[in-house]
């Protein structure tokens, strides 16, 4: 089979590939990917902080309830008429009272610590939000640059695509369909020469003798390793 037309097609296609590579390797694209990753991480962190805050708020509510209960008990004791109490009763009341006061003291400290934690979470949350907002803003700038570059290269791409379309008719349709499939899988060059009579011209893998013997009849064989078409010069 004559594969000259396919080689001619690939030569033009190489120009299109170069343009595509230029866009794919744009520094803005790399930066945009980094920023998207930063924004995503910030979003996850925000969700985690929210969950932490929620847990802490419920703990604070719990502490406040305990504090109120102990405070009510303390007030109740203070209101008791100690005139009619025996010494033993008075002792036991005082012991209970001091226990409750110590409880209140501990609870107060715990509440204070929780308040500090909440403040810390809030500060972290604000920091994360700022990071997220900054990443989003910078991402938008990068995205705009990428879109501009893409648009600027569009006429060139269209021109090459037209050239390719005009060459398509000369290429065997089955071969062309397979070529396009490989090309879509980001394989380029798609067709490479056989090297030193035995090896794939791209990945240097040794090709089976049986396969090589069929190049003449089929025009091309497929390298099992890199999936490229291999032809004989
Ligand atoms: Zn190969």
Tab-separated table of C-alpha atoms and ligand atoms in Angstrom:
chain	number	residue	atom	x	y	z
A	1	UNK	CA	0.000	0.000	0.000
A	2	UNK	CA	1.151	3.500	-0.788
A	3	UNK	CA	1.615	5.426	2.423
A	4	UNK	CA	3.189	8.536	0.872
A	5	UNK	CA	-0.116	10.407	1.121
A	6	UNK	CA	-0.354	9.606	4.832
A	7	UNK	CA	3.200	10.845	5.372
A	8	UNK	CA	2.300	14.039	3.555
A	9	UNK	CA	-0.784	14.332	5.744
A	10	UNK	CA	1.268	13.836	8.891
A	11	UNK	CA	3.772	16.491	7.790
A	12	UNK	CA	0.965	19.078	7.736
A	13	UNK	CA	-0.554	17.619	10.890
A	14	UNK	CA	2.761	18.229	12.636
A	15	UNK	CA	2.154	21.962	12.298
A	16	UNK	CA	-1.200	21.557	14.022
A	17	UNK	CA	0.412	19.433	16.706
A	18	UNK	CA	3.000	22.159	17.336
A	19	UNK	CA	0.270	24.777	17.783
A	20	UNK	CA	-1.603	22.458	20.162
A	21	UNK	CA	1.576	21.822	22.143
A	22	UNK	CA	2.247	25.539	22.381
A	23	UNK	CA	-1.169	26.024	23.984
A	24	UNK	CA	-0.881	22.954	26.191
A	25	UNK	CA	2.561	24.001	27.463
A	26	UNK	CA	1.620	27.617	28.093
A	27	UNK	CA	2.996	28.848	31.442
A	28	UNK	CA	-0.457	30.267	32.157
A	29	UNK	CA	-1.914	26.804	31.881
A	30	UNK	CA	0.563	25.459	34.420
A	31	UNK	CA	-0.117	28.382	36.745
A	32	UNK	CA	-3.885	27.982	36.313
A	33	UNK	CA	-3.627	24.320	37.317
A	34	UNK	CA	-1.611	25.239	40.401
A	35	UNK	CA	-4.108	27.916	41.386
A	36	UNK	CA	-7.041	25.581	40.886
A	37	UNK	CA	-5.346	23.113	43.202
A	38	UNK	CA	-4.731	25.828	45.836
A	39	UNK	CA	-8.374	26.931	45.644
A	40	UNK	CA	-9.556	23.337	45.994
A	41	UNK	CA	-7.371	22.731	49.058
A	42	UNK	CA	-8.599	25.975	50.632
A	43	UNK	CA	-12.167	24.871	50.043
A	44	UNK	CA	-11.556	21.532	51.770
A	45	UNK	CA	-9.857	23.309	54.685
A	46	UNK	CA	-12.836	25.694	55.044
A	47	UNK	CA	-15.222	22.765	55.239
A	48	UNK	CA	-13.051	21.121	57.895
A	49	UNK	CA	-12.869	24.345	59.917
A	50	UNK	CA	-16.634	24.734	59.698
A	51	UNK	CA	-17.114	21.228	61.063
A	52	UNK	CA	-14.627	21.936	63.874
A	53	UNK	CA	-16.407	25.174	64.768
A	54	UNK	CA	-19.767	23.425	64.803
A	55	UNK	CA	-18.466	20.762	67.183
A	56	UNK	CA	-16.919	23.381	69.434
A	57	UNK	CA	-20.093	25.469	69.540
A	58	UNK	CA	-22.072	22.430	70.628
A	59	UNK	CA	-19.441	21.737	73.322
A	60	UNK	CA	-19.698	25.338	74.528
A	61	UNK	CA	-23.481	25.012	74.700
A	62	UNK	CA	-23.007	21.910	76.807
A	63	UNK	CA	-20.560	23.687	79.151
A	64	UNK	CA	-22.925	26.636	79.522
A	65	UNK	CA	-25.767	24.306	80.515
A	66	UNK	CA	-23.566	22.653	83.124
A	67	UNK	CA	-22.510	26.052	84.389
A	68	UNK	CA	-26.142	27.176	84.739
A	69	UNK	CA	-27.094	24.002	86.619
A	70	UNK	CA	-24.210	24.422	89.075
A	71	UNK	CA	-24.911	28.112	89.475
A	72	UNK	CA	-28.584	27.394	90.293
A	73	UNK	CA	-27.481	24.854	92.901
A	74	UNK	CA	-25.071	27.359	94.448
A	75	UNK	CA	-27.799	30.008	94.601
A	76	UNK	CA	-30.179	27.516	96.141
A	77	UNK	CA	-27.685	26.782	98.913
A	78	UNK	CA	-26.950	30.394	99.586
A	79	UNK	CA	-30.670	30.971	100.041
A	80	UNK	CA	-30.957	28.203	102.674
A	81	UNK	CA	-31.691	29.259	106.216
A	82	UNK	CA	-28.633	28.173	108.140
A	83	UNK	CA	-29.988	29.358	111.502
A	84	UNK	CA	-31.973	26.162	111.935
A	85	UNK	CA	-29.184	23.818	110.844
A	86	UNK	CA	-27.134	21.542	113.033
A	87	UNK	CA	-23.350	21.732	112.932
A	88	UNK	CA	-23.230	18.498	110.868
A	89	UNK	CA	-25.755	19.808	108.382
A	90	UNK	CA	-23.821	23.037	108.092
A	91	UNK	CA	-20.566	21.167	107.475
A	92	UNK	CA	-22.074	19.035	104.772
A	93	UNK	CA	-23.675	22.111	103.157
A	94	UNK	CA	-20.332	23.917	103.134
A	95	UNK	CA	-18.559	20.905	101.670
A	96	UNK	CA	-21.145	20.688	98.872
A	97	UNK	CA	-20.966	24.412	98.314
A	98	UNK	CA	-17.208	24.379	97.938
A	99	UNK	CA	-17.475	21.427	95.535
A	100	UNK	CA	-19.953	23.337	93.392
A	101	UNK	CA	-17.826	26.471	93.444
A	102	UNK	CA	-14.850	24.433	92.318
A	103	UNK	CA	-17.031	22.968	89.524
A	104	UNK	CA	-18.011	26.457	88.458
A	105	UNK	CA	-14.384	27.483	88.447
A	106	UNK	CA	-13.370	24.556	86.214
A	107	UNK	CA	-16.298	25.168	83.867
A	108	UNK	CA	-15.426	28.820	83.570
A	109	UNK	CA	-11.861	27.962	82.588
A	110	UNK	CA	-13.095	25.426	80.033
A	111	UNK	CA	-15.439	28.012	78.541
A	112	UNK	CA	-12.608	30.475	78.265
A	113	UNK	CA	-10.448	27.905	76.507
A	114	UNK	CA	-13.266	27.091	74.092
A	115	UNK	CA	-13.714	30.761	73.321
A	116	UNK	CA	-10.020	30.984	72.511
A	117	UNK	CA	-10.312	27.943	70.229
A	118	UNK	CA	-13.271	29.485	68.435
A	119	UNK	CA	-11.269	32.654	67.857
A	120	UNK	CA	-8.395	30.611	66.519
A	121	UNK	CA	-10.692	28.752	64.110
A	122	UNK	CA	-12.225	32.004	62.967
A	123	UNK	CA	-8.775	33.466	62.244
A	124	UNK	CA	-7.816	30.322	60.324
A	125	UNK	CA	-11.078	30.493	58.420
A	126	UNK	CA	-10.466	34.099	57.395
A	127	UNK	CA	-6.933	33.274	56.332
A	128	UNK	CA	-8.160	30.345	54.249
A	129	UNK	CA	-10.914	32.427	52.693
A	130	UNK	CA	-8.376	35.078	51.712
A	131	UNK	CA	-6.144	32.425	50.146
A	132	UNK	CA	-9.113	31.034	48.235
A	133	UNK	CA	-10.209	34.463	46.985
A	134	UNK	CA	-6.677	35.350	45.872
A	135	UNK	CA	-6.298	32.040	44.012
A	136	UNK	CA	-9.648	32.551	42.281
A	137	UNK	CA	-8.716	36.078	41.210
A	138	UNK	CA	-5.338	34.992	39.841
A	139	UNK	CA	-6.952	31.998	38.169
A	140	UNK	CA	-9.350	34.303	36.335
A	141	UNK	CA	-6.388	36.348	35.061
A	142	UNK	CA	-4.623	33.190	33.828
A	143	UNK	CA	-7.811	31.877	32.269
A	144	UNK	CA	-8.227	35.119	30.364
A	145	UNK	CA	-4.649	34.874	29.046
A	146	UNK	CA	-5.187	31.266	27.999
A	147	UNK	CA	-8.414	32.181	26.194
A	148	UNK	CA	-6.649	35.056	24.446
A	149	UNK	CA	-3.784	32.805	23.336
A	150	UNK	CA	-6.226	30.153	22.148
A	151	UNK	CA	-8.176	32.727	20.197
A	152	UNK	CA	-5.023	34.236	18.694
A	153	UNK	CA	-3.908	30.837	17.386
A	154	UNK	CA	-7.355	29.912	16.090
A	155	UNK	CA	-6.853	31.270	12.521
A	156	UNK	CA	-3.593	29.344	12.193
A	157	UNK	CA	-5.264	26.169	13.404
A	158	UNK	CA	-8.176	26.631	11.019
A	159	UNK	CA	-5.789	27.148	8.107
A	160	UNK	CA	-3.934	23.904	8.890
A	161	UNK	CA	-7.198	22.026	9.393
A	162	UNK	CA	-8.366	23.115	5.952
A	163	UNK	CA	-5.093	21.921	4.454
A	164	UNK	CA	-5.532	18.603	6.225
A	165	UNK	CA	-9.101	18.258	4.997
A	166	UNK	CA	-7.939	18.785	1.429
A	167	UNK	CA	-5.381	15.990	1.847
A	168	UNK	CA	-7.758	13.498	3.443
A	169	UNK	CA	-9.161	12.251	0.150
A	170	UNK	CA	-5.777	10.934	-0.912
A	171	UNK	CA	-5.295	8.780	2.192
A	172	UNK	CA	-6.754	5.290	2.566
A	173	UNK	CA	-9.890	5.814	4.643
A	174	UNK	CA	-9.336	2.904	7.072
A	175	UNK	CA	-5.763	3.992	7.660
A	176	UNK	CA	-6.832	7.600	8.135
A	177	UNK	CA	-9.509	6.608	10.661
A	178	UNK	CA	-6.931	4.671	12.669
A	179	UNK	CA	-4.458	7.519	12.373
A	180	UNK	CA	-7.010	9.961	13.782
A	181	UNK	CA	-7.841	7.614	16.634
A	182	UNK	CA	-4.183	7.425	17.658
A	183	UNK	CA	-3.790	11.149	17.248
A	184	UNK	CA	-6.751	11.664	19.594
A	185	UNK	CA	-4.962	9.488	22.116
A	186	UNK	CA	-2.144	12.068	22.033
A	187	UNK	CA	0.177	9.899	19.998
A	188	UNK	CA	2.439	11.938	17.739
A	189	UNK	CA	4.101	11.311	15.374
A	190	UNK	CA	1.582	8.616	14.509
A	191	UNK	CA	3.599	7.014	11.730
A	192	UNK	CA	7.329	6.385	12.066
A	193	UNK	CA	9.900	4.584	9.904
A	194	UNK	CA	11.286	1.151	10.627
A	195	UNK	CA	14.826	1.484	11.913
A	196	UNK	CA	17.724	-0.825	11.132
A	197	UNK	CA	15.217	-3.228	9.549
A	198	UNK	CA	13.983	-4.386	12.955
A	199	UNK	CA	13.076	-1.579	15.298
A	200	UNK	CA	10.283	0.882	15.846
A	201	UNK	CA	11.558	4.317	14.776
A	202	UNK	CA	10.145	5.916	17.884
A	203	UNK	CA	10.394	3.674	20.918
A	204	UNK	CA	13.217	1.462	19.516
A	205	UNK	CA	11.371	-1.681	20.471
A	206	UNK	CA	12.339	-4.679	18.353
A	207	UNK	CA	9.425	-5.707	16.177
A	208	UNK	CA	8.544	-9.358	15.518
A	209	UNK	CA	9.899	-10.762	12.248
A	210	UNK	CA	6.446	-11.998	11.229
A	211	UNK	CA	5.032	-8.501	11.568
A	212	UNK	CA	7.914	-6.931	9.640
A	213	UNK	CA	7.426	-9.373	6.813
A	214	UNK	CA	3.934	-7.976	6.353
A	215	UNK	CA	4.909	-4.298	6.046
A	216	UNK	CA	5.207	-4.507	2.272
A	217	UNK	CA	1.759	-5.985	1.838
A	218	UNK	CA	-0.012	-3.849	4.476
A	219	UNK	CA	1.948	-0.608	4.137
A	220	UNK	CA	2.233	-0.251	7.881
A	221	UNK	CA	2.320	-2.412	10.971
A	222	UNK	CA	1.579	-1.325	14.515
A	223	UNK	CA	4.259	-1.221	17.178
A	224	UNK	CA	2.832	-3.171	20.108
A	225	UNK	CA	4.788	-1.053	22.546
A	226	UNK	CA	4.067	2.555	21.556
A	227	UNK	CA	1.053	1.807	19.302
A	228	UNK	CA	2.515	3.802	16.408
A	229	UNK	CA	2.303	2.898	12.759
A	230	UNK	CA	5.649	1.690	11.460
A	231	UNK	CA	6.455	1.875	7.713
A	232	UNK	CA	9.470	0.894	5.693
A	233	UNK	CA	11.324	3.728	3.993
B	1	LIG	ZN1	7.184	1.839	19.128
